[in-house]
């Protein structure tokens, strides 16, 4: 993102750090920081010193974070009971372009995270989840593959398209006769000499193919190419092969299938073969696009989410949305406390911060009250974006929360007919919300301490 204004650059960094740490809530954190700056401007006009405002904001953020912990609820899930996780991911996806398929995408995301998660250590390695996209088809065709997809096809059109219980040899050495390292010239002046040379080459290929078959390989995946003659021989020997597979994909295949990458032909042994329950080639639509699916691998902890969509922009947007959903599911496995969404948590914090302001003597209490007003920016934005009357809606929900002392009431964005986010199943992760408030406050404190920006172009 190319921004010239120095403060705007800080905002971009703020959003990025929320994305790195939590993976979701990037818009909310910027809205929050913007609201805090707006409130700070009013306080500065009244003649309150920036340091005092910063200190008040710091106190208020502490009150808000502690209040979030009090209203947070623990929720239980397990490998069999994934519904709570799905509901939380649906909350994340409901604000994205892909919200018409949010149920299906949330289920895919949760299943992907649980298949790579270590529930005992509460750890999730998102590197094992590969998100791939291909233009064509519709969003509903997005699928979860318990294995890996490679954007390649079998090297010969007549090779089998489906291999069950595949034993895979993963090679990084070229599948061709060795070339002398020095400059060389071969003079061939008779047909016999040419035939001898050709037979020698063919024998070399035969030996290589036989070596692969001897160790028990039923599929060869090669980083380099091989010429048509080798291809023809492989087809005749009934040994399917894939060529020109990239290094990163080779590593993923090796991790998933439990195989070893073989750099030299002499080192190929049965122990180094990877294993997969099913390897199949799939073609898409009327185009000649083909992909290889490697499924039911020995180490089933590598999965692929394969996205389809009408155009490239749609696929990229879906990738970002799924990344958010994956991060939310990961955060819940790490820390399974939730607060309620739809602006409910912000309104509840706003009420708590407003109430706590009276306990602080001195100028800071103005800043604490301003922080409470800034927290209302998120529910106001939600109400505006849903086409509701923002001020009326917010004041109605706020009075309902105070009257019933219930922090579950939020903005009814989808016009379901109830403000209770508990009934609507709109959840957000506790750590995500806390991080939002803390990061926004830190950035605003930093901006308040800046007196002037001197840009080098002025001099």
PDB file of C-alpha atoms in Angstrom, residues 27-28 64 137 391 399 415:
ATOM      1  CA  UNK A  27     -10.324  -2.962   9.809  1.00  0.00           C
ATOM      2  CA  UNK A  28     -11.585  -2.646  13.390  1.00  0.00           C
ATOM      3  CA  UNK A  64     -11.239  -2.012  28.815  1.00  0.00           C
ATOM      4  CA  UNK A 137     -16.092 -22.662 -11.664  1.00  0.00           C
ATOM      5  CA  UNK A 391     -27.256   7.111  16.825  1.00  0.00           C
ATOM      6  CA  UNK A 399     -29.625   1.460  27.327  1.00  0.00           C
ATOM      7  CA  UNK A 415     -32.080  -7.744  10.719  1.00  0.00           C
TER       8      UNK A 415
END
